[in-house]
Coordinates of C-alpha atoms in Angstrom, one line a residue:
M1 CA -20.7 -236.7 -88.6
Q2 CA -19.5 -233.1 -88.2
H3 CA -20.3 -231.2 -85.1
L4 CA -20.3 -227.7 -86.5
G5 CA -23.7 -226.1 -87.2
R6 CA -25.6 -228.9 -85.4
R7 CA -29.4 -228.8 -85.2
K8 CA -31.3 -230.0 -82.1
L9 CA -34.4 -231.9 -83.1
V10 CA -37.1 -233.8 -81.3
I11 CA -37.9 -236.4 -83.9
T12 CA -39.4 -239.8 -84.3
G13 CA -37.3 -242.8 -85.4
D14 CA -38.7 -243.0 -88.9
D15 CA -38.3 -239.3 -89.5
L16 CA -34.8 -239.6 -88.3
V17 CA -34.0 -242.2 -90.9
A18 CA -35.4 -239.9 -93.7
E19 CA -33.5 -236.9 -92.3
L20 CA -30.2 -238.8 -92.3
L21 CA -30.8 -240.0 -95.9
E22 CA -31.3 -236.3 -96.8
L23 CA -28.1 -235.3 -95.0
Y24 CA -26.2 -237.9 -97.0
R25 CA -27.5 -236.4 -100.2
V26 CA -29.8 -239.3 -101.1
R27 CA -32.3 -237.9 -103.7
I28 CA -33.8 -241.2 -105.0
V29 CA -35.0 -244.2 -103.0
F30 CA -36.3 -247.3 -104.8
G31 CA -38.5 -249.7 -103.0
L32 CA -41.5 -251.9 -102.5
T33 CA -44.1 -252.0 -99.8
G34 CA -44.0 -255.5 -98.4
D35 CA -46.0 -257.6 -96.0
H36 CA -46.6 -254.8 -93.4
D37 CA -46.8 -251.1 -93.4
S38 CA -43.5 -249.1 -93.4
N39 CA -43.1 -246.1 -91.2
I40 CA -39.8 -245.3 -92.9
L41 CA -41.5 -245.3 -96.3
D42 CA -44.1 -242.9 -94.9
A43 CA -41.4 -240.6 -93.7
V44 CA -39.5 -240.8 -97.0
K45 CA -42.6 -239.9 -98.9
K46 CA -43.1 -236.8 -96.7
S47 CA -39.6 -235.6 -97.6
N48 CA -39.3 -232.7 -100.1
K49 CA -35.8 -233.7 -100.9
I50 CA -36.2 -237.4 -101.8
Q51 CA -38.2 -239.0 -104.6
Y52 CA -39.6 -242.4 -103.9
F53 CA -39.8 -244.8 -106.8
S54 CA -41.7 -248.1 -106.4
A55 CA -41.2 -251.4 -108.2
Q56 CA -43.4 -254.4 -108.7
S57 CA -41.0 -256.8 -106.8
A58 CA -38.3 -256.6 -104.2
Q59 CA -35.7 -258.0 -106.6
A60 CA -36.6 -255.4 -109.3
A61 CA -36.4 -252.6 -106.7
V62 CA -32.8 -253.7 -105.9
F63 CA -32.0 -253.9 -109.7
M64 CA -33.3 -250.4 -110.1
A65 CA -31.1 -249.1 -107.3
D66 CA -28.2 -251.0 -108.8
G67 CA -28.8 -249.6 -112.2
Y68 CA -29.0 -246.1 -110.7
A69 CA -25.6 -246.7 -109.0
R70 CA -23.9 -248.2 -112.1
A71 CA -25.1 -245.3 -114.3
T72 CA -24.0 -242.6 -111.9
G73 CA -21.3 -243.9 -109.6
N74 CA -23.4 -242.7 -106.7
I75 CA -24.9 -244.9 -103.9
G76 CA -28.1 -246.5 -104.9
V77 CA -30.7 -246.8 -102.0
C78 CA -33.4 -249.4 -101.8
L79 CA -36.1 -249.5 -99.0
L80 CA -38.1 -252.7 -98.4
S81 CA -40.5 -253.7 -95.7
G82 CA -40.9 -257.2 -94.2
E83 CA -38.8 -260.3 -94.0
Y84 CA -40.2 -261.8 -97.2
A85 CA -39.3 -258.8 -99.3
A86 CA -35.8 -258.8 -97.8
V87 CA -35.2 -262.5 -98.7
S88 CA -36.6 -261.9 -102.2
A89 CA -34.0 -259.2 -102.7
V90 CA -31.0 -261.4 -102.0
P91 CA -30.2 -262.3 -105.7
G92 CA -30.1 -258.6 -106.6
I93 CA -27.9 -257.7 -103.6
A94 CA -25.6 -260.6 -104.4
S95 CA -25.2 -259.3 -108.0
S96 CA -24.2 -255.8 -106.6
N97 CA -21.8 -257.4 -104.2
A98 CA -20.1 -259.5 -106.9
D99 CA -19.6 -256.4 -109.1
N100 CA -18.7 -254.0 -106.3
I101 CA -21.7 -251.7 -106.8
P102 CA -22.3 -249.1 -104.0
L103 CA -25.8 -249.9 -102.6
L104 CA -27.6 -249.3 -99.3
V105 CA -30.6 -251.7 -98.7
L106 CA -32.8 -250.8 -95.7
T107 CA -35.4 -253.3 -94.6
E108 CA -38.0 -252.3 -92.0
Q109 CA -38.8 -255.6 -90.2
M110 CA -41.6 -256.6 -87.9
R111 CA -41.3 -255.5 -84.3
A112 CA -39.6 -258.0 -82.0
D113 CA -42.7 -258.3 -79.9
D114 CA -45.2 -258.6 -82.7
P115 CA -48.6 -259.1 -81.1
S116 CA -49.9 -261.1 -84.1
F117 CA -48.0 -264.0 -82.6
K118 CA -49.9 -265.2 -79.6
S119 CA -47.2 -267.7 -78.6
P120 CA -43.6 -268.7 -79.4
M121 CA -45.0 -271.7 -81.2
E122 CA -46.9 -269.5 -83.6
R123 CA -43.8 -267.6 -84.4
H124 CA -41.9 -270.9 -85.0
R125 CA -44.6 -271.9 -87.5
D126 CA -43.9 -268.9 -89.7
P127 CA -41.4 -270.3 -92.4
I128 CA -39.5 -267.0 -92.6
N129 CA -38.3 -267.4 -89.0
H130 CA -36.3 -270.5 -90.0
V131 CA -34.1 -268.2 -92.2
D132 CA -30.9 -267.1 -90.5
S133 CA -30.9 -263.5 -91.9
Q134 CA -27.6 -262.7 -90.4
K135 CA -25.7 -265.5 -92.2
L136 CA -27.8 -264.9 -95.4
F137 CA -27.0 -261.2 -95.8
E138 CA -23.4 -261.4 -94.5
A139 CA -22.8 -263.8 -97.4
V140 CA -23.9 -261.2 -100.0
T141 CA -22.9 -257.8 -98.6
K142 CA -19.9 -255.9 -97.4
W143 CA -21.7 -255.4 -94.1
H144 CA -25.0 -256.5 -92.5
W145 CA -26.4 -255.1 -89.3
R146 CA -29.6 -255.2 -87.3
V147 CA -30.3 -252.0 -85.4
E148 CA -31.3 -253.1 -81.9
N149 CA -32.2 -249.8 -80.3
R150 CA -33.0 -246.2 -81.0
E151 CA -29.6 -244.9 -80.1
E152 CA -28.0 -247.0 -82.9
I153 CA -29.9 -245.4 -85.8
R154 CA -27.8 -242.3 -86.3
H155 CA -24.4 -243.9 -85.9
T156 CA -25.3 -247.1 -87.9
I157 CA -26.6 -245.2 -90.9
G158 CA -23.5 -243.0 -90.9
Q159 CA -21.3 -246.0 -90.6
A160 CA -23.2 -247.7 -93.5
F161 CA -22.4 -244.9 -95.9
E162 CA -18.7 -245.0 -94.9
I163 CA -18.4 -248.8 -95.4
I164 CA -20.2 -248.7 -98.8
E165 CA -17.4 -246.6 -100.3
H166 CA -14.5 -247.5 -98.0
G167 CA -12.1 -249.5 -100.1
S168 CA -13.8 -251.4 -102.9
P169 CA -17.4 -250.3 -103.2
G170 CA -20.2 -252.7 -102.3
P171 CA -23.6 -253.2 -100.8
V172 CA -24.6 -252.8 -97.1
H173 CA -27.8 -254.1 -95.6
L174 CA -29.5 -252.7 -92.5
E175 CA -32.4 -254.2 -90.7
I176 CA -34.5 -251.8 -88.6
P177 CA -37.3 -253.3 -86.5
S178 CA -40.5 -251.2 -86.4
D179 CA -40.5 -250.9 -82.6
V180 CA -37.0 -249.3 -82.7
L181 CA -38.6 -246.4 -84.7
E182 CA -41.4 -245.7 -82.1
G183 CA -41.5 -242.6 -79.9
E184 CA -39.6 -239.4 -80.1
S185 CA -36.1 -238.5 -79.0
T186 CA -33.8 -235.5 -79.0
E187 CA -31.1 -235.7 -81.8
F188 CA -28.3 -233.4 -82.7
L189 CA -27.8 -233.4 -86.4
P190 CA -25.5 -231.4 -88.7
S191 CA -27.1 -228.7 -90.8
R192 CA -28.5 -229.9 -94.0
G193 CA -25.8 -229.9 -96.7
S194 CA -22.9 -229.8 -94.3
I195 CA -22.2 -233.5 -94.6
S196 CA -19.9 -234.2 -97.6
Q197 CA -20.0 -237.4 -99.5
S198 CA -17.5 -240.0 -98.5
A199 CA -13.9 -238.9 -98.9
P200 CA -12.1 -240.2 -102.0
L201 CA -10.9 -243.7 -101.6
A202 CA -7.3 -242.3 -101.6
A203 CA -8.0 -240.8 -98.2
Y204 CA -8.3 -244.3 -96.8
F205 CA -5.9 -246.3 -98.9
N206 CA -3.1 -243.9 -99.9
M207 CA -0.5 -246.6 -99.1
L208 CA 1.8 -246.0 -102.1
T209 CA 5.4 -245.3 -101.1
S210 CA 7.7 -243.3 -103.2
H211 CA 9.9 -246.4 -103.5
L212 CA 7.1 -248.6 -105.0
T213 CA 5.9 -245.8 -107.2
T214 CA 9.4 -245.3 -108.6
L215 CA 9.8 -249.1 -109.2
V216 CA 6.6 -249.2 -111.2
A217 CA 7.4 -246.2 -113.2
E218 CA 10.8 -247.5 -114.1
M219 CA 9.5 -251.0 -114.9
M220 CA 6.9 -249.7 -117.3
T221 CA 9.1 -247.0 -119.0
H222 CA 12.0 -249.5 -119.5
A223 CA 9.7 -252.2 -120.9
K224 CA 10.1 -252.8 -124.6
Y225 CA 6.5 -254.0 -124.8
P226 CA 4.4 -252.5 -122.0
A227 CA 0.6 -253.1 -121.8
I228 CA -2.2 -252.1 -119.3
I229 CA -5.2 -254.0 -118.1
A230 CA -7.8 -251.6 -116.7
G231 CA -10.6 -253.0 -114.5
G232 CA -13.7 -251.7 -112.8
G233 CA -11.7 -250.1 -110.1
V234 CA -10.6 -247.5 -112.6
V235 CA -14.2 -246.7 -113.3
S236 CA -15.1 -246.5 -109.6
A237 CA -12.2 -244.2 -108.9
R238 CA -13.2 -242.0 -111.9
A239 CA -9.7 -242.3 -113.2
G240 CA -10.2 -242.6 -116.9
T241 CA -8.4 -239.4 -117.7
E242 CA -5.3 -240.5 -115.8
L243 CA -5.4 -243.9 -117.4
I244 CA -5.4 -242.5 -120.9
Q245 CA -2.6 -240.0 -119.9
L246 CA -0.3 -242.8 -118.7
A247 CA -1.1 -245.0 -121.6
E248 CA -0.2 -242.2 -124.0
I249 CA 3.1 -241.5 -122.1
L250 CA 4.0 -245.2 -122.3
N251 CA 2.5 -245.8 -125.8
A252 CA 1.0 -248.8 -124.1
P253 CA -2.1 -250.6 -125.4
V254 CA -5.0 -250.7 -122.9
Y255 CA -7.2 -253.7 -122.4
T256 CA -10.4 -253.5 -120.5
T257 CA -12.6 -256.0 -118.6
P258 CA -16.4 -256.3 -119.0
M259 CA -16.8 -254.0 -116.0
S260 CA -14.6 -251.2 -117.4
K261 CA -15.6 -251.1 -121.0
G262 CA -15.6 -247.5 -122.2
V263 CA -13.1 -246.3 -119.6
I264 CA -10.9 -245.7 -122.7
P265 CA -13.0 -244.9 -125.8
S266 CA -13.2 -247.8 -128.3
A267 CA -11.9 -245.6 -131.1
H268 CA -8.8 -244.4 -129.1
P269 CA -5.6 -245.5 -130.9
L270 CA -4.4 -247.4 -127.8
A271 CA -7.7 -249.1 -127.1
A272 CA -7.0 -252.8 -127.4
G273 CA -10.5 -254.2 -126.7
L274 CA -11.6 -256.7 -124.1
V275 CA -8.9 -258.8 -122.4
G276 CA -11.0 -261.9 -123.1
A277 CA -10.6 -261.5 -126.8
A278 CA -6.9 -261.8 -126.5
I279 CA -7.3 -265.4 -125.2
D280 CA -9.1 -266.4 -128.4
N281 CA -6.2 -265.5 -130.6
P282 CA -3.0 -265.3 -128.6
A283 CA -0.7 -265.4 -131.6
S284 CA -1.8 -261.9 -132.7
S285 CA -2.8 -260.4 -129.4
V286 CA -0.6 -257.6 -128.0
I287 CA -1.2 -258.6 -124.4
C288 CA 0.4 -262.0 -125.0
Q289 CA 3.5 -260.4 -126.5
A290 CA 3.9 -257.8 -123.7
N291 CA 6.9 -258.2 -121.4
A292 CA 5.5 -255.9 -118.7
V293 CA 1.8 -255.5 -117.8
M294 CA 0.1 -253.3 -115.3
A295 CA -3.3 -254.5 -114.0
I296 CA -5.0 -251.7 -112.3
G297 CA -8.3 -251.9 -110.5
C298 CA -8.6 -255.4 -111.8
G299 CA -8.5 -258.6 -109.8
L300 CA -7.7 -260.8 -112.8
S301 CA -10.6 -263.0 -111.9
R302 CA -11.5 -266.3 -113.4
R303 CA -14.2 -264.8 -115.6
T304 CA -11.9 -262.0 -116.9
T305 CA -9.0 -264.4 -117.7
R306 CA -11.2 -267.4 -118.5
D307 CA -10.0 -269.6 -115.7
G308 CA -6.4 -268.4 -116.0
Q309 CA -6.0 -269.0 -119.7
L310 CA -4.6 -265.5 -120.2
R311 CA -0.8 -265.5 -120.5
L312 CA 0.9 -262.7 -118.5
P313 CA 4.6 -262.0 -118.1
R314 CA 6.6 -262.2 -115.0
D315 CA 6.9 -258.4 -114.8
L316 CA 3.3 -258.0 -113.7
V317 CA 2.3 -255.0 -111.6
Q318 CA -1.1 -255.2 -109.8
I319 CA -2.7 -252.2 -108.2
D320 CA -5.9 -252.6 -106.3
I321 CA -7.8 -250.9 -103.5
E322 CA -8.3 -254.3 -101.8
E323 CA -5.1 -255.9 -100.5
K324 CA -6.6 -259.4 -100.7
A325 CA -7.0 -259.0 -104.5
I326 CA -3.3 -258.6 -105.1
G327 CA -1.6 -261.8 -106.2
R328 CA -4.7 -263.8 -105.6
N329 CA -5.0 -265.2 -109.2
Y330 CA -1.6 -264.4 -110.7
P331 CA 1.9 -264.0 -109.1
V332 CA 3.0 -260.4 -109.2
R333 CA 6.4 -258.6 -109.4
I334 CA 5.0 -255.6 -107.6
G335 CA 1.7 -255.2 -105.8
M336 CA 0.4 -252.0 -104.4
V337 CA -2.7 -251.2 -102.4
A338 CA -4.2 -247.9 -103.6
D339 CA -7.2 -246.5 -105.5
A340 CA -6.6 -246.2 -109.2
K341 CA -6.7 -242.4 -109.4
T342 CA -4.0 -241.9 -106.7
A343 CA -1.8 -244.6 -108.2
L344 CA -2.0 -243.3 -111.8
R345 CA -1.4 -239.7 -110.7
Q346 CA 1.7 -240.6 -108.7
I347 CA 3.2 -242.8 -111.4
I348 CA 2.7 -240.0 -113.9
E349 CA 4.4 -237.6 -111.5
V350 CA 7.4 -239.8 -111.0
I351 CA 7.9 -240.3 -114.8
D352 CA 7.7 -236.5 -115.3
E353 CA 9.8 -235.6 -112.3
E354 CA 12.5 -238.2 -112.9
S355 CA 12.5 -237.4 -116.7
L356 CA 12.1 -241.1 -117.4
E357 CA 12.3 -242.0 -121.1
T358 CA 10.3 -244.8 -122.6
H359 CA 12.0 -247.8 -124.3
N360 CA 8.9 -248.8 -126.2
E361 CA 9.6 -251.0 -129.3
W362 CA 6.1 -251.9 -130.4
E363 CA 6.2 -252.1 -134.2
I364 CA 2.5 -252.8 -134.6
S365 CA -0.1 -250.2 -135.4
I366 CA -2.7 -250.0 -132.6
T367 CA -5.8 -248.4 -134.0
G368 CA -8.6 -249.4 -131.7
S369 CA -10.2 -252.5 -130.5
G370 CA -10.6 -254.2 -133.9
A371 CA -6.9 -254.2 -134.6
V372 CA -5.4 -255.9 -131.5
G373 CA -7.0 -259.0 -130.3
A374 CA -10.6 -258.7 -131.2
T375 CA -11.8 -261.8 -133.0
E376 CA -14.3 -262.6 -135.7
N377 CA -15.9 -265.5 -133.9
S378 CA -19.4 -264.0 -133.9
Q379 CA -20.8 -263.1 -137.3
G380 CA -24.2 -262.4 -138.8
A381 CA -27.1 -260.9 -136.9
N382 CA -25.2 -260.5 -133.6
R383 CA -22.7 -258.0 -135.1
Q384 CA -25.4 -256.4 -137.2
I385 CA -27.6 -255.7 -134.2
A386 CA -24.7 -254.3 -132.3
A387 CA -23.8 -252.0 -135.2
I388 CA -27.4 -250.9 -135.7
L389 CA -27.7 -250.1 -132.0
R390 CA -24.5 -248.1 -132.1
A391 CA -25.6 -246.2 -135.2
S392 CA -29.1 -245.4 -133.8
L393 CA -28.0 -244.3 -130.4
N394 CA -26.0 -241.2 -129.4
E395 CA -22.7 -241.5 -127.6
E396 CA -24.1 -241.0 -124.1
A397 CA -26.9 -243.6 -124.5
I398 CA -27.0 -246.3 -121.9
L399 CA -27.6 -250.0 -122.6
A400 CA -28.8 -252.3 -119.8
V401 CA -28.3 -255.9 -120.7
S402 CA -29.2 -259.4 -119.4
G403 CA -29.3 -262.9 -120.7
D404 CA -26.1 -264.8 -121.7
Y405 CA -26.8 -264.4 -125.4
P406 CA -27.2 -260.6 -125.5
I407 CA -24.4 -260.0 -123.0
E408 CA -21.9 -261.9 -125.0
F409 CA -22.5 -260.3 -128.4
L410 CA -22.9 -256.7 -127.0
I411 CA -19.8 -256.9 -124.8
D412 CA -17.8 -258.1 -127.9
H413 CA -19.3 -255.8 -130.5
F414 CA -21.0 -252.8 -129.1
E415 CA -18.5 -249.9 -129.1
V416 CA -18.7 -247.4 -126.3
S417 CA -16.7 -244.2 -125.7
T418 CA -17.5 -243.6 -122.1
P419 CA -17.8 -245.8 -119.0
R420 CA -21.2 -246.5 -117.3
T421 CA -23.0 -246.9 -120.6
L422 CA -23.0 -250.7 -120.9
L423 CA -24.6 -252.1 -117.7
H424 CA -25.0 -255.7 -116.9
S425 CA -24.7 -258.1 -114.0
C426 CA -21.1 -259.1 -114.8
D427 CA -20.1 -261.9 -112.5
L428 CA -23.5 -263.5 -111.6
R429 CA -25.5 -262.6 -114.7
T430 CA -28.5 -262.4 -112.6
A431 CA -31.8 -263.2 -114.4
G432 CA -34.4 -260.5 -114.9
Y433 CA -32.0 -257.6 -114.7
A434 CA -32.1 -255.5 -117.9
L435 CA -35.5 -253.7 -117.7
P436 CA -35.4 -252.7 -114.0
C437 CA -31.7 -251.7 -114.4
A438 CA -32.7 -249.6 -117.4
I439 CA -35.5 -247.9 -115.3
G440 CA -33.0 -247.1 -112.6
A441 CA -30.6 -245.6 -115.1
K442 CA -33.5 -243.6 -116.7
V443 CA -34.4 -242.2 -113.3
A444 CA -30.8 -241.0 -112.9
H445 CA -30.5 -239.7 -116.5
Q446 CA -33.9 -238.6 -117.7
D447 CA -32.4 -236.7 -120.7
R448 CA -30.5 -239.7 -122.1
Q449 CA -31.5 -242.6 -124.3
I450 CA -31.9 -245.8 -122.3
V451 CA -32.2 -249.2 -123.9
A452 CA -32.8 -252.5 -122.2
V453 CA -31.6 -255.5 -124.3
T454 CA -32.6 -259.0 -123.3
D455 CA -33.7 -262.4 -124.8
R456 CA -37.2 -263.9 -124.7
E457 CA -36.6 -266.1 -121.6
E458 CA -35.3 -263.1 -119.6
F459 CA -38.1 -260.8 -120.8
S460 CA -40.7 -263.1 -119.2
L461 CA -39.0 -262.7 -115.9
M462 CA -39.0 -258.9 -116.0
A463 CA -42.2 -258.1 -117.9
S464 CA -44.1 -257.1 -114.8
E465 CA -41.9 -254.0 -114.6
L466 CA -43.6 -252.8 -117.8
T467 CA -46.3 -251.8 -115.3
T468 CA -43.8 -249.6 -113.5
A469 CA -42.7 -248.0 -116.8
A470 CA -46.3 -247.4 -117.8
Q471 CA -47.3 -246.0 -114.4
K472 CA -44.3 -243.7 -114.1
G473 CA -44.2 -242.6 -117.7
I474 CA -40.7 -244.0 -118.2
N475 CA -39.6 -244.0 -121.8
V476 CA -37.0 -246.7 -122.1
T477 CA -36.7 -248.9 -125.2
V478 CA -36.7 -252.6 -124.7
L479 CA -35.1 -254.8 -127.4
V480 CA -36.0 -258.5 -127.1
V481 CA -33.6 -260.6 -129.2
G482 CA -34.6 -264.1 -130.2
T483 CA -32.5 -267.2 -129.5
R484 CA -32.3 -270.7 -130.9
Q485 CA -34.3 -272.2 -128.0
R486 CA -37.6 -273.4 -129.4
S487 CA -39.6 -273.7 -126.1
P488 CA -42.9 -271.9 -126.0
Q489 CA -42.4 -268.1 -125.6
P490 CA -44.7 -265.2 -125.0
D491 CA -45.9 -263.0 -127.8
V492 CA -43.8 -260.0 -126.9
K493 CA -45.8 -257.5 -129.0
K494 CA -49.2 -258.5 -127.5
L495 CA -47.8 -258.7 -124.0
S496 CA -46.4 -255.2 -124.3
E497 CA -49.6 -253.8 -125.7
S498 CA -51.5 -255.4 -122.8
F499 CA -49.7 -252.9 -120.5
G500 CA -50.8 -250.0 -122.7
L501 CA -47.3 -249.7 -124.2
H502 CA -46.1 -249.7 -127.8
G503 CA -45.0 -253.1 -129.1
V504 CA -43.6 -253.9 -132.5
R505 CA -42.1 -257.0 -134.1
V506 CA -39.2 -256.6 -136.6
E507 CA -39.3 -259.4 -139.2
T508 CA -36.1 -258.5 -141.1
I509 CA -32.8 -257.0 -140.1
A510 CA -33.3 -254.3 -142.7
K511 CA -36.3 -253.0 -140.7
L512 CA -34.5 -252.8 -137.3
R513 CA -32.7 -249.5 -137.9
P514 CA -35.8 -247.5 -139.0
T515 CA -37.8 -249.1 -136.2
L516 CA -35.3 -248.1 -133.6
D517 CA -35.0 -244.6 -135.0
S518 CA -38.7 -244.2 -134.7
V519 CA -39.4 -245.7 -131.2
L520 CA -36.4 -243.9 -129.6
H521 CA -38.4 -240.6 -130.0
Y522 CA -41.5 -241.9 -128.3
S523 CA -42.5 -240.5 -124.9
E524 CA -43.4 -243.9 -123.6
T525 CA -41.7 -247.3 -123.2
S526 CA -41.6 -249.3 -126.5
V527 CA -40.8 -253.0 -126.8
V528 CA -39.2 -254.2 -130.0
D529 CA -39.3 -257.9 -130.7
V530 CA -36.4 -259.1 -132.9
P531 CA -36.7 -262.9 -133.7
L532 CA -33.6 -264.9 -134.5
L533 CA -32.2 -263.5 -137.6
D534 CA -28.9 -265.2 -138.2

């Protein structure tokens, strides 16, 4: 923390936590009151700078904070109370960790000397005490820490915010026992507003040397058939403008991953679609003909490359903020540790300063994702639903998606022009995600259209959050798409109406567009049931 303009405060521990959240510009906290009262929650609710937003379950609270973070690029904050709530939140935290989402999860735990346990034997009988929380949360976070004394609070929360955005973003979990919060102490805090957000990742990882930058610039400009794979790191670094600038200089097609879709608009002449589509039809895919490829902000993971089926040339450059990601899945000619924005800017500068001329010999016409590698392996209602959604929504609308069936066809067929508008649990595909994620996105962007898309099985897992939508007056649209599974399923329309919300069943594909056009203008959440139509 800065030392200029410090304020001297005599403050309780719970108020100190709320004060620190304010100083780090947290304006929304999602959460759930658990198995005991939360002093931190009471302090947060007293703040005139922070809005508290409650969910129906701990996992949904994390999904909301995750959706807020994915939609904004800012840190999502979730506050839970009690050990049971913390353990219930693990799947959501694991999803954020797998997808490198910046998230702070605070759990206020029982005091170490809880008087409700009259003996050590009674404590041992409580099943939650058989859970090794340290090992559990260390496995699904960038950092887990239990605050053991009052003096640690200020330092630990500051460290948590630094770690979340240091290097590749990710979640941090802090446990704060209730007894640590008791009593008052004198604290010296910076003046409100004097703390800046974490410095750009480049401030920590600007490890590019002029030699490496020149080698990359020369390799890509001298390549006859250059191509670029842009991953989620480009989105995290907010480097879309630089990506497009370099692609246009090189006249290089740009492939995206599921985490980076929209970082180059789908309609851009150099947008080559998802890299996975290239694997389906290698004979006509540009990436498989390239003789030099730059993978930036992309770990070339098993999911992205379908267990290594993607063919890449020997002249492979990999640029990533995490050193351990470089060369982990594919051998590289040049590997550089840097954030995407810094790397792209420096490469562009070298090309310009050295007056490097491109040797591009591509003879194909690249006119968007449909022309270079996108396949026609999904026809019928899937493509129609994606097209109708695109036609009904404005360009800045956000889709939150869960369920294997909806994720697959929307990633393939829903065209986006900006990043952070197609949200999904990418690596883990955690169940029950779409609706709470959509609520979190709506809290972040109240003036934008927000649609949750899921299937019937997933809808059953998240339907309780319709209560949250009804209570808070959230006007998201939920699209429940049918699948071929014939097991008993809930009546989506009646279930939605039981929450006091608008429910409608679309019987034919021709009625979907007018139905969407209508419900998108409602001031409350609407649920549209679309049975299997293909």
